[in-house]
Coordinates of C-alpha atoms and ligand atoms in Angstrom, one line a residue:
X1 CA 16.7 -0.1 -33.6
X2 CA 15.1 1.4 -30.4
X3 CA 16.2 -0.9 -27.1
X4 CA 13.5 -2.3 -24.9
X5 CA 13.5 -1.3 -21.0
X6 CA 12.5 -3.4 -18.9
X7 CA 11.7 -2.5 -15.0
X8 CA 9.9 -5.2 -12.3
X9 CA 8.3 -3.6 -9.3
X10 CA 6.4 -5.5 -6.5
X11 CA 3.2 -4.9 -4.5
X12 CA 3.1 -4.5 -1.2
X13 CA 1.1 -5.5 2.1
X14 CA 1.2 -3.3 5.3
X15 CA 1.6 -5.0 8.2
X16 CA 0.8 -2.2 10.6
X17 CA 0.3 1.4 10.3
X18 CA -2.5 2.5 8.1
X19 CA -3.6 5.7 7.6
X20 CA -0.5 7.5 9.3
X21 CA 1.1 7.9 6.3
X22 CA -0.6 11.9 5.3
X23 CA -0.4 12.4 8.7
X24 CA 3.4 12.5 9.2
X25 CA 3.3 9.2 11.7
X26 CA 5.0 5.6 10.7
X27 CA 4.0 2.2 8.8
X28 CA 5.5 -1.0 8.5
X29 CA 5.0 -2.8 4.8
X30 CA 7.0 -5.1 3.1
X31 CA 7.1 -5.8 -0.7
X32 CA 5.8 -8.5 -1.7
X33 CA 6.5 -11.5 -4.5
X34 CA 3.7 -10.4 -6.6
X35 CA 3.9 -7.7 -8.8
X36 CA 4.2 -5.7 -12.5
X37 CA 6.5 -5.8 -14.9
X38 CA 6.4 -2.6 -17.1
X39 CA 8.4 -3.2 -21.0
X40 CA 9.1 0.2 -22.9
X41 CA 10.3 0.3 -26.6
X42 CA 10.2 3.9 -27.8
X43 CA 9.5 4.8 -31.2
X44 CA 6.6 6.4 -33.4
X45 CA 4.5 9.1 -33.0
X46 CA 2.2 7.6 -30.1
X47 CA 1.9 5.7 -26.6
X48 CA 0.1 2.3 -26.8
X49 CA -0.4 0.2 -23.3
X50 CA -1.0 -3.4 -23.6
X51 CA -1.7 -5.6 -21.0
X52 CA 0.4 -9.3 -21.6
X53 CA -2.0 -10.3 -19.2
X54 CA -5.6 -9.6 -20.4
X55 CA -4.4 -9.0 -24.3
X56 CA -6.2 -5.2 -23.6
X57 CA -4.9 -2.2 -26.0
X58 CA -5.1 1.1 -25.6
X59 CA -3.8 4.4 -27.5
X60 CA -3.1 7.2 -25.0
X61 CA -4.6 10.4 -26.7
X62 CA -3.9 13.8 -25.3
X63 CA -7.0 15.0 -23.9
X64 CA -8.5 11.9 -23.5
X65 CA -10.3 10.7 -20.3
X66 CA -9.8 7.8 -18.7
X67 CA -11.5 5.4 -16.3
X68 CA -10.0 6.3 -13.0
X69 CA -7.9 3.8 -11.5
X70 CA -7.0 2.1 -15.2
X71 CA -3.8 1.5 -16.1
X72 CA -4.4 4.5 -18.9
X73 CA -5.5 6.7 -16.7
X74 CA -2.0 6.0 -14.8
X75 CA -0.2 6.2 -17.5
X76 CA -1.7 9.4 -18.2
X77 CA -0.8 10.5 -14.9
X78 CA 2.9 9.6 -15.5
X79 CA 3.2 11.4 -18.8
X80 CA 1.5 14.1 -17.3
X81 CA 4.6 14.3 -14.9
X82 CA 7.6 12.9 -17.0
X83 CA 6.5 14.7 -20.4
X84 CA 5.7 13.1 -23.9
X85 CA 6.7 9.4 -24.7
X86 CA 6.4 7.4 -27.9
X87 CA 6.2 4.1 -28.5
X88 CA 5.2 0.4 -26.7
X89 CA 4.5 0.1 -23.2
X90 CA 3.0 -3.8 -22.4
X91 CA 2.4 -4.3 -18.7
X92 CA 2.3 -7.7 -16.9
X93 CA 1.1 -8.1 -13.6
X94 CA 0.4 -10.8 -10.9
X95 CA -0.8 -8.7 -8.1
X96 CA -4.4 -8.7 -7.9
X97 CA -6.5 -5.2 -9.1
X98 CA -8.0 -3.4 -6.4
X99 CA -7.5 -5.4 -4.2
X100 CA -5.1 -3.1 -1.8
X101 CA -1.9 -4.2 -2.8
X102 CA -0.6 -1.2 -4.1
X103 CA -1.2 -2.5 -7.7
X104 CA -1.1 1.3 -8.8
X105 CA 1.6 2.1 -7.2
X106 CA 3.5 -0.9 -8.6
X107 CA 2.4 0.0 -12.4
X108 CA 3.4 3.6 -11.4
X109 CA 6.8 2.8 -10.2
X110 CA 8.0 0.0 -13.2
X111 CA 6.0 2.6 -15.4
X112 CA 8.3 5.4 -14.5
X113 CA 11.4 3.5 -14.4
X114 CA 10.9 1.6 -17.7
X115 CA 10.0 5.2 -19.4
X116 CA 13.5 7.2 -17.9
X117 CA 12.4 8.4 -14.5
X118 CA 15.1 9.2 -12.6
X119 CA 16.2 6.5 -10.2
X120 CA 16.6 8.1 -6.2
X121 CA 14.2 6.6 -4.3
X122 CA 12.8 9.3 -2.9
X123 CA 12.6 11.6 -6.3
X124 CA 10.9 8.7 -7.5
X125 CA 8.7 8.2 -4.8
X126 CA 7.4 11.6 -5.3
X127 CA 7.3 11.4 -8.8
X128 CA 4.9 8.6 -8.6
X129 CA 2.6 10.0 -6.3
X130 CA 2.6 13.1 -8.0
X131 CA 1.5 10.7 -11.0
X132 CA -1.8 9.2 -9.2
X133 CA -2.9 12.6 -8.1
X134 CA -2.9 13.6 -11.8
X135 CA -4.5 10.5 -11.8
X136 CA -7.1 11.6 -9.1
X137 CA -6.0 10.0 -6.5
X138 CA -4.4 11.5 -3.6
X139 CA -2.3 9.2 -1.8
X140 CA 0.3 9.0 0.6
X141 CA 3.9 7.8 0.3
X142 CA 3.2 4.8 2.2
X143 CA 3.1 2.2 -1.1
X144 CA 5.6 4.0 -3.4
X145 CA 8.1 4.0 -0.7
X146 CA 7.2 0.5 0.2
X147 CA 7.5 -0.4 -3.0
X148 CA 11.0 1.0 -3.9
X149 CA 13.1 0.4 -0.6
X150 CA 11.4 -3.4 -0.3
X151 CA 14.7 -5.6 0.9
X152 CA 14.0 -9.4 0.5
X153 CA 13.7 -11.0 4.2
X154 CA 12.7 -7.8 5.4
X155 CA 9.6 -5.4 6.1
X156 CA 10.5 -1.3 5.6
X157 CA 9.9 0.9 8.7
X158 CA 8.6 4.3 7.3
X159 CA 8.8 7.5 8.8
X160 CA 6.9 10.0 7.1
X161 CA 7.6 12.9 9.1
X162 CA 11.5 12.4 8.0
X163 CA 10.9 10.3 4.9
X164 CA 13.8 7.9 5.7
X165 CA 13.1 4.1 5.4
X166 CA 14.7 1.6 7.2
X167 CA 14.7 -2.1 6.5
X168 CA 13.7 -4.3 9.6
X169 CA 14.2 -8.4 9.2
X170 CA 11.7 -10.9 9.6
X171 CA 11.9 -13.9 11.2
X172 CA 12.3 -16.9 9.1
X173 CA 9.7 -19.4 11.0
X174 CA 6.9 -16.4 10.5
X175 CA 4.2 -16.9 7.5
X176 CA 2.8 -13.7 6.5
X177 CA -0.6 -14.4 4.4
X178 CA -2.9 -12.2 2.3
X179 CA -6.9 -12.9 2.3
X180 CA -8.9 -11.3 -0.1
X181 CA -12.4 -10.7 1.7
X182 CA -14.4 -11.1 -2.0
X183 CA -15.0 -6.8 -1.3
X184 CA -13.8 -4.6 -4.1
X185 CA -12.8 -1.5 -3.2
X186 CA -15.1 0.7 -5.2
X187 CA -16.4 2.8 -2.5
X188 CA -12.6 3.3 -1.4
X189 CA -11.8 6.9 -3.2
X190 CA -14.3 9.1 -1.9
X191 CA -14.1 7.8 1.4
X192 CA -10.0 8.0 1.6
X193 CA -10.8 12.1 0.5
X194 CA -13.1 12.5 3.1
X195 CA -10.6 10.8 6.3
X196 CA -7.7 12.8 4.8
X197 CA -9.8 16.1 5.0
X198 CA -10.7 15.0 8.9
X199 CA -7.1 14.0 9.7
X200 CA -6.0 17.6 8.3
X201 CA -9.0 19.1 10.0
X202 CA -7.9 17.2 13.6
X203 CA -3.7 19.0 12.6
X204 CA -5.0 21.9 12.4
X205 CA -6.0 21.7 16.5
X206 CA -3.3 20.1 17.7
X207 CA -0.5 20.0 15.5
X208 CA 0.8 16.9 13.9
X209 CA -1.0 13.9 15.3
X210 CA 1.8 11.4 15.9
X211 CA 3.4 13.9 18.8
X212 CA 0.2 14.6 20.5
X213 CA 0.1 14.3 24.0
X214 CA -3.0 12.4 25.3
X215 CA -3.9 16.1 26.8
X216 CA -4.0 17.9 23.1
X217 CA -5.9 14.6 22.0
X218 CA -8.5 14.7 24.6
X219 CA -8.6 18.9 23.7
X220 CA -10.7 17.9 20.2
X221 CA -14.2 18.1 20.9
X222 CA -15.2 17.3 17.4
X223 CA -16.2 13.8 18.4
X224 CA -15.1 12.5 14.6
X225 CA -12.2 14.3 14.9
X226 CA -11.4 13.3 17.9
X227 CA -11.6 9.3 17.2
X228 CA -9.6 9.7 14.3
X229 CA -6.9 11.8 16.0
X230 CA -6.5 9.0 18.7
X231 CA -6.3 6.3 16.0
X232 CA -3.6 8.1 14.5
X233 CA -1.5 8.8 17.7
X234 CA -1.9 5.1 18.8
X235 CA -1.3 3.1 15.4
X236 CA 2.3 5.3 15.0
X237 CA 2.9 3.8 19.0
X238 CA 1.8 0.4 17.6
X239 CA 4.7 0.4 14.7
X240 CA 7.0 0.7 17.3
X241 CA 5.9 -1.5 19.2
X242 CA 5.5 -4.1 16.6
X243 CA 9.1 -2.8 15.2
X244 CA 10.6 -3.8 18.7
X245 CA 8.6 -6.9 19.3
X246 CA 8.6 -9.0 16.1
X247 CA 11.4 -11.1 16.3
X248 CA 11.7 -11.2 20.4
X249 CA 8.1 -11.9 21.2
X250 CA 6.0 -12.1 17.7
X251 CA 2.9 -13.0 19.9
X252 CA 2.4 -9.7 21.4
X253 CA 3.3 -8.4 17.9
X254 CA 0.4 -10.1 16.3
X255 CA -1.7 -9.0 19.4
X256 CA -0.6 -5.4 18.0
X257 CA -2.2 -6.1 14.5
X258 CA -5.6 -7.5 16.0
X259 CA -5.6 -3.8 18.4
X260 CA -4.9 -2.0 14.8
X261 CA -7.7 -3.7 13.5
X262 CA -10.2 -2.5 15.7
X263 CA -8.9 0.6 16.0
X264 CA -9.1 1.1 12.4
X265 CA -12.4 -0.4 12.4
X266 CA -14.1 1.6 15.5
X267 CA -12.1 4.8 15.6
X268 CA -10.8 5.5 12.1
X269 CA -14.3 3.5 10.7
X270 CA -12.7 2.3 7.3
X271 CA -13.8 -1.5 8.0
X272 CA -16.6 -3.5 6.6
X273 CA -18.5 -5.7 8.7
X274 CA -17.0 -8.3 6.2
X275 CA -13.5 -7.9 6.9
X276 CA -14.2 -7.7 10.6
X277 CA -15.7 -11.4 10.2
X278 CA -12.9 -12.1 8.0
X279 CA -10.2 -10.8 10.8
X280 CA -12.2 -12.4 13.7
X281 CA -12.1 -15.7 11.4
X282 CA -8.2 -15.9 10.9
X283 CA -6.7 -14.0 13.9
X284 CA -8.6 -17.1 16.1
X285 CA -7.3 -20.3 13.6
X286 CA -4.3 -22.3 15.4
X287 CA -0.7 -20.8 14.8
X288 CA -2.0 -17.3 13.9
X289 CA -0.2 -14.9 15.9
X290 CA -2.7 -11.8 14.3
X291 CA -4.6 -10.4 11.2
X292 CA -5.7 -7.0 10.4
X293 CA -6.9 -5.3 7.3
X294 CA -4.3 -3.5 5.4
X295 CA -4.3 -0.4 3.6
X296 CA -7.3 1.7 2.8
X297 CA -9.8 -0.1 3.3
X298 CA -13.0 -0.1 2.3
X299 CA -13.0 -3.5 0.9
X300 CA -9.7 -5.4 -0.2
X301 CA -7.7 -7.9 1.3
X302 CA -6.6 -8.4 5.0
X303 CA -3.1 -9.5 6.3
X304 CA -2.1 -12.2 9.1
X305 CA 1.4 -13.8 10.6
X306 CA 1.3 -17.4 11.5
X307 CA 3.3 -19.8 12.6
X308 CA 5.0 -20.7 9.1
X309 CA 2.5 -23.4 7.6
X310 CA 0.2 -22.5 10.3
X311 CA -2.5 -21.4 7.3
X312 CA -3.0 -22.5 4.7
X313 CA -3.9 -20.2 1.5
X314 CA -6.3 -22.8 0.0
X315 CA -8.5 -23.1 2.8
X316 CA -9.8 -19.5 1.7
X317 CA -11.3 -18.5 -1.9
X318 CA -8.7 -16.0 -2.9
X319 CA -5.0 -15.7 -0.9
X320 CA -1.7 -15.9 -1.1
X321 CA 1.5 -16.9 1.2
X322 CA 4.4 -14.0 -0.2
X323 CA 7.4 -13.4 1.1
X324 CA 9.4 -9.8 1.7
X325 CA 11.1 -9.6 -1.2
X326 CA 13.6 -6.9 -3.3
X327 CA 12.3 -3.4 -3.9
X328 CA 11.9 -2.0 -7.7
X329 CA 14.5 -2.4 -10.3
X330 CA 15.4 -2.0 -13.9
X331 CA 15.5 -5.1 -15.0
X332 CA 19.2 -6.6 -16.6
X333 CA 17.9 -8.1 -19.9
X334 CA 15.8 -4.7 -20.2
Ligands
GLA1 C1 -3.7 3.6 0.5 C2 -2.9 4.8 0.1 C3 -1.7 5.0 1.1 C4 -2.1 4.9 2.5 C5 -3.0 3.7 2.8 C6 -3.6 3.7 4.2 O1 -3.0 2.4 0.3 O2 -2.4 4.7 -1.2 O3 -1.0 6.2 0.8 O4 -2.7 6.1 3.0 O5 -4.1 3.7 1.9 O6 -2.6 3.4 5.1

């Protein structure tokens, strides 16, 4: 009898540093205490995925094509990368779809582990994102790597340019809530393309943007170019900042989020007037220290740190309080 593998993985939320991962710079996510939980039992001649959660089946079929962004289609995408498997895969998640909490790169990462990936983070990390671009989605590292070196108690400091992560602890009294702004995040892909084209475009002038001297930056006379070149420079000085700040004076570090925001909104122009209203809503409620959107864009949900108890997730149609919690794992009863 063929042994059922079991692997968890979480979410993730960004707290700042979006859209620096492709371009070499920083981020600061932390897992989250929502996620998917990935069972494999191999056998037979074929792949089935079914969802515990919605009671969906489907056959993988070479060949076939899949609705982008479904779980087939990123099961597809691992195959694709890992080679043929046979058998049972049932996925269970409680992170929200499309909602920018990485729920793709959570299936990808319990996917790949429950189905014999290898286990260093970094081969993994690269594995999965190699999986969503078979997928048709090119992505950064920022959520697999989140995602795998997630410590509970702690957000991850990135570096992209090195690819090291390095666990930074949050302060205990500090709420960290999630706000879904009601937006999906359909128009999200083509748009995502389109900045990573312009951030490769604004490189390809100055070099990479996190180490550009305000000089080089003011040297782009694309004016597109230029806006998104300055974001870029100025959210990777943000991390830091907020790296540095967070537990000595978490007020100026939630000032940092609200200045993400707008940069995000008004230079690199991935906003929606609803999620401005949204941030402009929480960041000014008693106790919150800031809100910003996080991750792509487009729609999704935004992110604020409060006071702990400061907010409270009910007041709003869809959120969530989560903690930092542990990274992806195989699971022990697996
Ligand atoms: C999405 C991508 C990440 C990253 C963020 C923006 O979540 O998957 O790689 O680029 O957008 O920070």
């Amino acid at each position: 009898m063929t042994r059922a593998v079991t692997a968890v993985a979480p979410g993730r939320v960004n707290l700042i540093g979006d859209h620096t991962d492709y371009a070499g710079g920083t981020a600061l996510p932390m897992a989250i205490d929502l996620g998917t939980t990935v069972t494999y039992t191999a056998g037979g001649e074929r792949l089935e995925i079914r969802s515990t959660t919605t009671g969906d089946r489907t056959i993988l079929r070479a060949g076939d094509d899949h609705e982008p962004g479904s779980f087939a289609a990123m099961v597809a995408g691992l195959l694709a990368v890992l080679g043929p498997r046979a058998g049972l895969l049932e996925v269970d998640s409680t992170l929200p779809l499309g909602a920018g909490l990485s729920s793709s790169a959570s299936l990808l990462v319990a996917g790949a582990m429950a189905l014999g990936a290898p286990q260093q983070d970094l081969e993994l990390a690269l594995l999965c994102q190699e999986a969503e671009r078979q997928a048709g989605q090119d992505v950064g590292l920022l959520d697999q790597m989140a995602i795998i070196a997630g410590r509970a108690g702690h957000a991850v400091l990135i570096d992209f340019a090195e690819l090291t992560s390095t666990p930074l602890p949050l302060p205990d009294d500090l709420q960290v809530v999630i706000v879904h702004s009601g937006q999906d995040r359909s128009l999200a892909s083509g748009a995502y393309a389109e900045r990573r084209a312009e951030v490769a475009a604004a490189e390809a002038l100055v070099g990479p943007l996190p180490r550009a001297t305000p000089q080089q930056l003011a040297e782009i006379d694309d004016p597109v170019l230029a806006r998104r070149a300055q974001h870029v420079s100025a959210e990777c000085a943000r991390v830091a900042a907020f790296a540095r700040t967070i537990i000595t004076d978490p007020a100026e570090a939630g000032r940092l989020m609200v200045e993400s925001h707008r940069s995000l909104s008004e230079l690199f122009e991935v906003s929606t007037p609803q999620i401005d209203a949204l941030v402009a809503d929480v960041a000014h409620r008693p106790g919150v220290l800031g809100a910003r959107m996080t991750g792509g864009g487009f729609g999704g949900c935004i992110v604020a740190v409060a006071e702990r108890g400061a907010l409270d997730p009910r007041s709003f149609d869809r959120a969530w309080t989560v903690r930092p919690a542990d990274g992806a794992a195989l699971s022990p009863t697996g």
